[in-house]
mmCIF file of C-alpha atoms in Angstrom:
data_model
loop_
_atom_site.group_PDB
_atom_site.id
_atom_site.type_symbol
_atom_site.label_atom_id
_atom_site.label_comp_id
_atom_site.label_asym_id
_atom_site.label_seq_id
_atom_site.Cartn_x
_atom_site.Cartn_y
_atom_site.Cartn_z
ATOM 1 C CA SER L 1 0.001 -0.016 0.002
ATOM 2 C CA GLY L 2 0.965 3.624 -0.239
ATOM 3 C CA ARG L 3 1.427 3.887 3.515
ATOM 4 C CA ALA L 4 3.728 0.898 3.594
ATOM 5 C CA MET L 5 5.800 2.401 0.850
ATOM 6 C CA LYS L 6 6.109 5.598 2.871
ATOM 7 C CA VAL L 7 7.321 3.673 5.875
ATOM 8 C CA LEU L 8 9.933 1.808 3.792
ATOM 9 C CA LEU L 9 11.062 5.052 2.182
ATOM 10 C CA LEU L 10 11.452 6.796 5.519
ATOM 11 C CA THR L 11 13.203 3.843 7.019
ATOM 12 C CA GLY L 12 15.726 3.948 4.237
ATOM 13 C CA LEU L 13 16.185 7.614 4.625
ATOM 14 C CA GLY L 14 16.753 7.244 8.291
ATOM 15 C CA ALA L 15 19.409 4.596 7.712
ATOM 16 C CA LEU L 16 21.077 6.928 5.272
ATOM 17 C CA PHE L 17 21.140 9.823 7.702
ATOM 18 C CA PHE L 18 22.377 7.565 10.543
ATOM 19 C CA SER L 19 25.349 6.328 8.433
ATOM 20 C CA TYR L 20 26.107 9.909 7.629
ATOM 21 C CA TYR L 21 26.093 11.085 11.139
ATOM 22 C CA TRP L 22 27.958 8.252 12.739
ATOM 23 C CA ASP L 23 30.645 7.436 10.091
ATOM 24 C CA ASP L 24 32.190 10.671 11.264
ATOM 25 C CA ASN L 25 36.004 9.970 11.625
ATOM 26 C CA PHE L 26 35.873 11.400 15.125
ATOM 27 C CA ASP L 27 39.384 12.302 16.320
ATOM 28 C CA PRO L 28 39.471 12.683 20.159
ATOM 29 C CA ALA L 29 42.812 14.536 19.906
ATOM 30 C CA SER L 30 40.917 17.292 18.148
ATOM 31 C CA LEU L 31 39.408 18.354 21.557
ATOM 32 C CA GLN L 32 42.691 18.510 23.377
ATOM 33 C CA GLY L 33 43.163 22.216 24.377
ATOM 34 C CA ALA L 34 39.701 23.178 22.988
ATOM 35 C CA ARG L 35 38.102 26.071 24.828
ATOM 36 C CA VAL L 36 34.557 25.075 25.827
ATOM 37 C CA LEU L 37 31.721 27.075 27.441
ATOM 38 C CA LEU L 38 29.134 24.550 28.711
ATOM 39 C CA THR L 39 25.851 25.515 30.205
ATOM 40 C CA GLY L 40 23.590 23.259 32.344
ATOM 41 C CA ALA L 41 26.773 21.530 33.566
ATOM 42 C CA SER L 42 25.840 20.592 37.102
ATOM 43 C CA ALA L 43 23.737 17.470 36.537
ATOM 44 C CA GLY L 44 22.415 14.998 33.980
ATOM 45 C CA VAL L 45 23.859 14.941 30.519
ATOM 46 C CA GLY L 46 25.493 18.309 31.107
ATOM 47 C CA GLU L 47 27.563 16.887 33.962
ATOM 48 C CA GLU L 48 28.533 13.940 31.719
ATOM 49 C CA LEU L 49 29.476 16.297 28.938
ATOM 50 C CA ALA L 50 31.830 18.089 31.357
ATOM 51 C CA TYR L 51 33.496 14.824 32.316
ATOM 52 C CA HIS L 52 33.998 13.720 28.707
ATOM 53 C CA TYR L 53 35.566 17.069 27.762
ATOM 54 C CA ALA L 54 37.766 16.851 30.861
ATOM 55 C CA ARG L 55 39.079 13.400 29.859
ATOM 56 C CA LEU L 56 39.762 14.723 26.358
ATOM 57 C CA GLY L 57 41.863 17.642 27.607
ATOM 58 C CA SER L 58 39.604 20.501 26.909
ATOM 59 C CA HIS L 59 39.733 23.825 28.747
ATOM 60 C CA LEU L 60 36.314 24.341 30.392
ATOM 61 C CA VAL L 61 34.057 27.092 31.733
ATOM 62 C CA LEU L 62 31.029 25.492 33.303
ATOM 63 C CA THR L 63 27.848 27.217 34.342
ATOM 64 C CA ALA L 64 24.589 26.214 36.049
ATOM 65 C CA HIS L 65 22.225 27.534 38.594
ATOM 66 C CA THR L 66 23.497 25.823 41.777
ATOM 67 C CA GLU L 67 26.970 26.613 42.862
ATOM 68 C CA ALA L 68 27.460 23.651 45.177
ATOM 69 C CA PHE L 69 26.701 21.217 42.386
ATOM 70 C CA LEU L 70 29.084 23.067 40.005
ATOM 71 C CA GLN L 71 31.916 22.880 42.644
ATOM 72 C CA LYS L 72 31.548 19.050 42.738
ATOM 73 C CA VAL L 73 31.630 18.769 38.893
ATOM 74 C CA VAL L 74 34.680 21.055 38.695
ATOM 75 C CA GLY L 75 36.482 18.949 41.227
ATOM 76 C CA ASN L 76 35.708 15.751 39.329
ATOM 77 C CA CYS L 77 36.817 17.424 36.041
ATOM 78 C CA ARG L 78 40.142 18.256 37.552
ATOM 79 C CA LYS L 79 40.670 14.695 38.726
ATOM 80 C CA LEU L 80 39.926 13.521 35.210
ATOM 81 C CA GLY L 81 42.635 15.702 33.719
ATOM 82 C CA ALA L 82 41.044 18.926 32.571
ATOM 83 C CA PRO L 83 44.011 21.361 32.129
ATOM 84 C CA LYS L 84 41.801 24.349 32.979
ATOM 85 C CA VAL L 85 38.324 24.357 34.445
ATOM 86 C CA PHE L 86 36.389 27.348 35.841
ATOM 87 C CA TYR L 87 32.822 27.806 36.923
ATOM 88 C CA ILE L 88 30.327 30.626 37.224
ATOM 89 C CA ALA L 89 26.985 30.107 38.934
ATOM 90 C CA ALA L 90 24.255 31.831 36.960
ATOM 91 C CA ASP L 91 20.440 31.920 36.669
ATOM 92 C CA MET L 92 19.510 32.168 32.907
ATOM 93 C CA ALA L 93 16.140 33.512 33.954
ATOM 94 C CA SER L 94 17.763 36.891 34.389
ATOM 95 C CA PRO L 95 18.243 38.706 31.111
ATOM 96 C CA GLU L 96 21.506 40.257 32.141
ATOM 97 C CA VAL L 97 23.231 36.945 33.046
ATOM 98 C CA PRO L 98 24.229 35.642 29.544
ATOM 99 C CA GLU L 99 26.436 38.579 28.873
ATOM 100 C CA ARG L 100 28.178 38.064 32.265
ATOM 101 C CA VAL L 101 28.712 34.347 31.514
ATOM 102 C CA VAL L 102 30.206 34.843 28.066
ATOM 103 C CA GLN L 103 32.485 37.654 29.205
ATOM 104 C CA PHE L 104 33.712 35.419 32.122
ATOM 105 C CA ALA L 105 34.508 32.622 29.659
ATOM 106 C CA LEU L 106 36.338 34.949 27.322
ATOM 107 C CA ASP L 107 38.335 36.383 30.199
ATOM 108 C CA LYS L 108 39.320 33.004 31.479
ATOM 109 C CA LEU L 109 39.967 31.128 28.269
ATOM 110 C CA GLY L 110 40.896 33.878 25.877
ATOM 111 C CA GLY L 111 38.372 32.821 23.329
ATOM 112 C CA LEU L 112 35.940 30.015 22.531
ATOM 113 C CA ASP L 113 36.082 26.991 20.232
ATOM 114 C CA TYR L 114 32.743 25.476 21.419
ATOM 115 C CA LEU L 115 29.648 26.905 22.889
ATOM 116 C CA VAL L 116 27.565 23.997 24.199
ATOM 117 C CA LEU L 117 24.012 25.095 25.198
ATOM 118 C CA ASN L 118 22.410 22.533 27.464
ATOM 119 C CA HIS L 119 20.586 24.399 30.211
ATOM 120 C CA LEU L 120 16.814 24.334 30.759
ATOM 121 C CA GLY L 121 14.306 25.893 33.078
ATOM 122 C CA ALA L 122 11.770 24.490 35.444
ATOM 123 C CA THR L 123 8.255 25.720 36.113
ATOM 124 C CA PRO L 124 8.405 27.700 39.399
ATOM 125 C CA ALA L 125 6.954 25.916 42.354
ATOM 126 C CA GLY L 126 3.231 26.613 42.974
ATOM 127 C CA ARG L 127 2.496 27.657 39.427
ATOM 128 C CA ARG L 128 0.646 25.793 36.819
ATOM 129 C CA SER L 129 2.862 24.641 33.962
ATOM 130 C CA GLY L 130 0.594 26.343 31.503
ATOM 131 C CA SER L 131 0.395 29.771 33.189
ATOM 132 C CA VAL L 132 1.534 32.905 31.431
ATOM 133 C CA GLN L 133 4.148 33.632 34.131
ATOM 134 C CA ALA L 134 5.665 30.153 33.914
ATOM 135 C CA THR L 135 5.718 30.256 30.130
ATOM 136 C CA ARG L 136 7.414 33.677 30.064
ATOM 137 C CA ARG L 137 10.095 32.448 32.442
ATOM 138 C CA LEU L 138 10.651 29.311 30.399
ATOM 139 C CA MET L 139 10.949 31.387 27.149
ATOM 140 C CA GLN L 140 13.696 33.400 28.843
ATOM 141 C CA VAL L 141 15.664 30.371 30.071
ATOM 142 C CA ASN L 142 14.939 27.944 27.191
ATOM 143 C CA PHE L 143 14.918 30.346 24.278
ATOM 144 C CA LEU L 144 15.962 33.942 24.814
ATOM 145 C CA SER L 145 19.057 33.144 26.897
ATOM 146 C CA TYR L 146 20.152 30.729 24.072
ATOM 147 C CA VAL L 147 19.831 33.560 21.561
ATOM 148 C CA GLN L 148 21.734 35.983 23.828
ATOM 149 C CA LEU L 149 24.546 33.562 24.469
ATOM 150 C CA THR L 150 24.940 32.680 20.830
ATOM 151 C CA SER L 151 24.945 36.334 19.697
ATOM 152 C CA LEU L 152 27.649 37.243 22.367
ATOM 153 C CA ALA L 153 29.830 34.216 21.643
ATOM 154 C CA LEU L 154 29.581 34.408 17.822
ATOM 155 C CA PRO L 155 32.422 36.788 17.237
ATOM 156 C CA SER L 156 34.836 34.610 19.118
ATOM 157 C CA LEU L 157 33.571 31.435 17.434
ATOM 158 C CA THR L 158 33.935 33.150 14.070
ATOM 159 C CA ASP L 159 37.614 33.877 14.862
ATOM 160 C CA SER L 160 38.302 30.357 15.932
ATOM 161 C CA LYS L 161 36.057 28.748 13.201
ATOM 162 C CA GLY L 162 34.393 27.039 16.160
ATOM 163 C CA SER L 163 31.132 25.285 16.807
ATOM 164 C CA LEU L 164 27.733 25.805 18.380
ATOM 165 C CA VAL L 165 26.219 22.658 19.993
ATOM 166 C CA VAL L 166 22.596 22.909 20.978
ATOM 167 C CA VAL L 167 21.074 20.104 23.124
ATOM 168 C CA SER L 168 17.332 19.531 23.501
ATOM 169 C CA SER L 169 14.975 16.613 23.969
ATOM 170 C CA LEU L 170 12.572 15.026 21.597
ATOM 171 C CA LEU L 171 9.902 17.329 22.968
ATOM 172 C CA GLY L 172 11.498 20.192 21.041
ATOM 173 C CA HIS L 173 10.447 18.447 17.835
ATOM 174 C CA VAL L 174 7.455 16.192 18.689
ATOM 175 C CA PRO L 175 5.422 17.675 21.562
ATOM 176 C CA THR L 176 3.366 15.411 23.827
ATOM 177 C CA SER L 177 1.004 15.957 26.753
ATOM 178 C CA PHE L 178 2.323 17.946 29.750
ATOM 179 C CA SER L 179 5.142 19.555 27.742
ATOM 180 C CA GLY L 180 3.503 22.804 26.437
ATOM 181 C CA PRO L 181 5.810 25.607 27.617
ATOM 182 C CA TYR L 182 9.003 23.638 27.171
ATOM 183 C CA SER L 183 8.060 22.461 23.667
ATOM 184 C CA ALA L 184 7.067 26.043 22.564
ATOM 185 C CA ALA L 185 10.496 27.341 23.581
ATOM 186 C CA LYS L 186 12.337 24.585 21.920
ATOM 187 C CA PHE L 187 10.305 24.828 18.673
ATOM 188 C CA ALA L 188 11.233 28.519 18.594
ATOM 189 C CA LEU L 189 14.968 27.609 19.238
ATOM 190 C CA ASP L 190 14.922 25.157 16.375
ATOM 191 C CA GLY L 191 13.608 27.792 14.000
ATOM 192 C CA PHE L 192 16.215 30.366 15.242
ATOM 193 C CA PHE L 193 19.210 28.141 14.738
ATOM 194 C CA GLY L 194 17.905 26.912 11.382
ATOM 195 C CA SER L 195 17.713 30.490 10.194
ATOM 196 C CA LEU L 196 21.127 31.350 11.699
ATOM 197 C CA ARG L 197 22.693 28.430 9.913
ATOM 198 C CA ARG L 198 21.519 29.767 6.632
ATOM 199 C CA GLU L 199 22.715 33.288 7.413
ATOM 200 C CA LEU L 200 26.162 32.021 8.312
ATOM 201 C CA VAL L 201 26.374 30.258 4.922
ATOM 202 C CA VAL L 202 25.270 33.439 3.103
ATOM 203 C CA GLN L 203 27.831 35.474 5.009
ATOM 204 C CA ASP L 204 30.656 32.800 4.492
ATOM 205 C CA VAL L 205 31.100 32.482 8.242
ATOM 206 C CA ASN L 206 32.738 29.175 9.101
ATOM 207 C CA VAL L 207 30.872 28.392 12.385
ATOM 208 C CA ALA L 208 29.155 25.025 12.587
ATOM 209 C CA ILE L 209 25.830 24.450 14.248
ATOM 210 C CA THR L 210 25.035 20.961 15.641
ATOM 211 C CA MET L 211 21.495 20.411 16.785
ATOM 212 C CA CYS L 212 21.274 17.463 19.241
ATOM 213 C CA VAL L 213 17.980 15.622 19.979
ATOM 214 C CA LEU L 214 18.165 13.372 23.053
ATOM 215 C CA GLY L 215 15.618 10.915 24.157
ATOM 216 C CA LEU L 216 16.465 10.949 27.873
ATOM 217 C CA ARG L 217 13.526 10.114 30.025
ATOM 218 C CA ASP L 218 13.269 9.980 33.781
ATOM 219 C CA ARG L 219 10.706 8.262 35.950
ATOM 220 C CA ALA L 220 10.755 11.258 38.235
ATOM 221 C CA SER L 221 9.623 14.790 37.277
ATOM 222 C CA SER L 222 12.309 16.925 35.813
ATOM 223 C CA PRO L 223 12.436 20.581 34.609
ATOM 224 C CA ALA L 224 11.958 19.553 30.973
ATOM 225 C CA ARG L 225 9.370 16.897 31.898
ATOM 226 C CA PRO L 226 6.797 18.447 34.288
ATOM 227 C CA PRO L 227 4.725 16.263 36.639
ATOM 228 C CA VAL L 228 2.307 13.903 34.878
ATOM 229 C CA PRO L 229 -0.972 12.574 36.147
ATOM 230 C CA ARG L 230 -1.060 9.835 38.798
ATOM 231 C CA GLY L 231 -0.660 6.398 37.277
ATOM 232 C CA VAL L 232 1.597 7.640 34.401
ATOM 233 C CA THR L 233 5.334 7.188 34.432
ATOM 234 C CA ARG L 234 8.091 7.779 31.974
ATOM 235 C CA ALA L 235 10.088 5.114 30.237
ATOM 236 C CA LYS L 236 13.509 4.084 31.593
ATOM 237 C CA ALA L 237 16.174 6.713 31.191
ATOM 238 C CA ALA L 238 18.827 6.250 28.503
ATOM 239 C CA PRO L 239 22.504 6.196 29.659
ATOM 240 C CA GLY L 240 23.683 9.814 30.168
ATOM 241 C CA PRO L 241 27.375 9.058 29.407
ATOM 242 C CA LYS L 242 26.586 7.557 26.046
ATOM 243 C CA ALA L 243 24.238 10.413 25.127
ATOM 244 C CA ALA L 244 26.846 12.970 26.151
ATOM 245 C CA LEU L 245 29.542 11.206 24.003
ATOM 246 C CA ALA L 246 27.124 11.270 20.998
ATOM 247 C CA VAL L 247 26.840 15.041 21.515
ATOM 248 C CA ILE L 248 30.585 15.528 21.706
ATOM 249 C CA ARG L 249 31.212 13.397 18.579
ATOM 250 C CA GLY L 250 28.654 15.393 16.688
ATOM 251 C CA GLY L 251 30.040 18.779 17.698
ATOM 252 C CA ALA L 252 33.661 17.811 17.041
ATOM 253 C CA THR L 253 32.854 16.559 13.535
ATOM 254 C CA ARG L 254 30.606 19.499 12.818
ATOM 255 C CA ALA L 255 27.657 17.304 12.029
ATOM 256 C CA PRO L 256 24.376 19.198 11.372
ATOM 257 C CA GLY L 257 22.415 16.963 13.724
ATOM 258 C CA VAL L 258 22.693 14.243 16.344
ATOM 259 C CA PHE L 259 19.945 11.927 17.485
ATOM 260 C CA TYR L 260 20.321 9.690 20.495
ATOM 261 C CA PRO L 261 18.956 7.043 20.521
ATOM 262 C CA ARG L 262 19.194 6.874 16.729
ATOM 263 C CA ARG L 263 15.583 5.863 16.332
ATOM 264 C CA LEU L 264 14.544 9.386 17.256
ATOM 265 C CA HIS L 265 15.568 10.522 13.806
ATOM 266 C CA LEU L 266 13.086 8.333 12.196
ATOM 267 C CA LEU L 267 10.416 9.516 14.640
ATOM 268 C CA CYS L 268 11.114 13.134 13.745
ATOM 269 C CA LEU L 269 10.884 12.273 10.040
ATOM 270 C CA LEU L 270 7.537 10.464 10.684
ATOM 271 C CA ARG L 271 6.169 13.581 12.330
ATOM 272 C CA GLY L 272 4.802 15.185 9.122
ATOM 273 C CA TRP L 273 4.248 12.060 7.076
ATOM 274 C CA LEU L 274 2.338 9.627 9.345
ATOM 275 C CA PRO L 275 0.604 11.441 12.184
ATOM 276 C CA HIS L 276 -1.206 8.372 13.544
ATOM 277 C CA PRO L 277 1.721 6.020 13.792
ATOM 278 C CA ARG L 278 3.675 8.987 15.167
ATOM 279 C CA ALA L 279 1.190 9.282 17.998
ATOM 280 C CA TRP L 280 1.599 5.555 18.717
ATOM 281 C CA PHE L 281 5.387 5.857 18.882
ATOM 282 C CA VAL L 282 5.146 8.908 21.191
ATOM 283 C CA ARG L 283 2.741 7.098 23.578
ATOM 284 C CA GLN L 284 5.326 4.404 24.041
ATOM 285 C CA GLU L 285 7.352 6.933 26.084
ATOM 286 C CA PHE L 286 4.639 6.529 28.807
ATOM 287 C CA ASN L 287 3.569 3.638 30.961
ATOM 288 C CA VAL L 288 -0.007 3.968 32.126
ATOM 289 C CA THR L 289 -0.350 1.963 35.300
ATOM 290 C CA ALA L 290 -3.672 3.149 36.661
ATOM 291 C CA ALA L 291 -6.906 4.732 35.533
#
């Protein structure tokens, strides 16, 4: 049938893209001495990114909201061999913070080779996830601060012919229930970086943009995954270290996109072609255990 042919075609396209992204001739030595500004570095995949960069000999500036968590990660990075590692605690909900963070990184490292944007915002306690106030805050943290950080770091990245690496979850491409404000911000982000990539080509600016889609899931609530109704849980989390390594490989090889696990690429392709199977796939991220 026509639908079956579409599935076969998309599967073939997915395999082609996967082979393109992963036959990447990744050279770990290319990251030795690289100057990296990493946001959202205190926990989760951001913490794992910091540890991988440290093992590879990169110079790091780490930022996140909580100073105590950052201090722990910095200490571990030093043990893992990072030649230089600095941190700056910062709340991206404040519009003036991105400039302070980028300037700190430039002062400490003398320039940037990688800007890795991984931070995200949570709905403030006591507010509904769909409220205007919560959405406005999430747009600042999950969208506007990304735009600010990128604009401020772009001159240095242009000088170094560096890379922008942008990390988000599947919800930035295929929204589900309970994800409205987060998905809205990440959809906007995808459009912004898609436009920026084209502008850089037109202006002949050699800065790569790698968009990373991670399928990390947690049974507990997280900032990107707000509380769900009773009786509904998330699927088991994917391994953070492996997801972080996929991000680093993609950024280092200047790949346009990274999908981890790889099946997420096919799911994103299915989004516009087969809406009903897409919904079925998305529902597999949930376990409904009670009425």
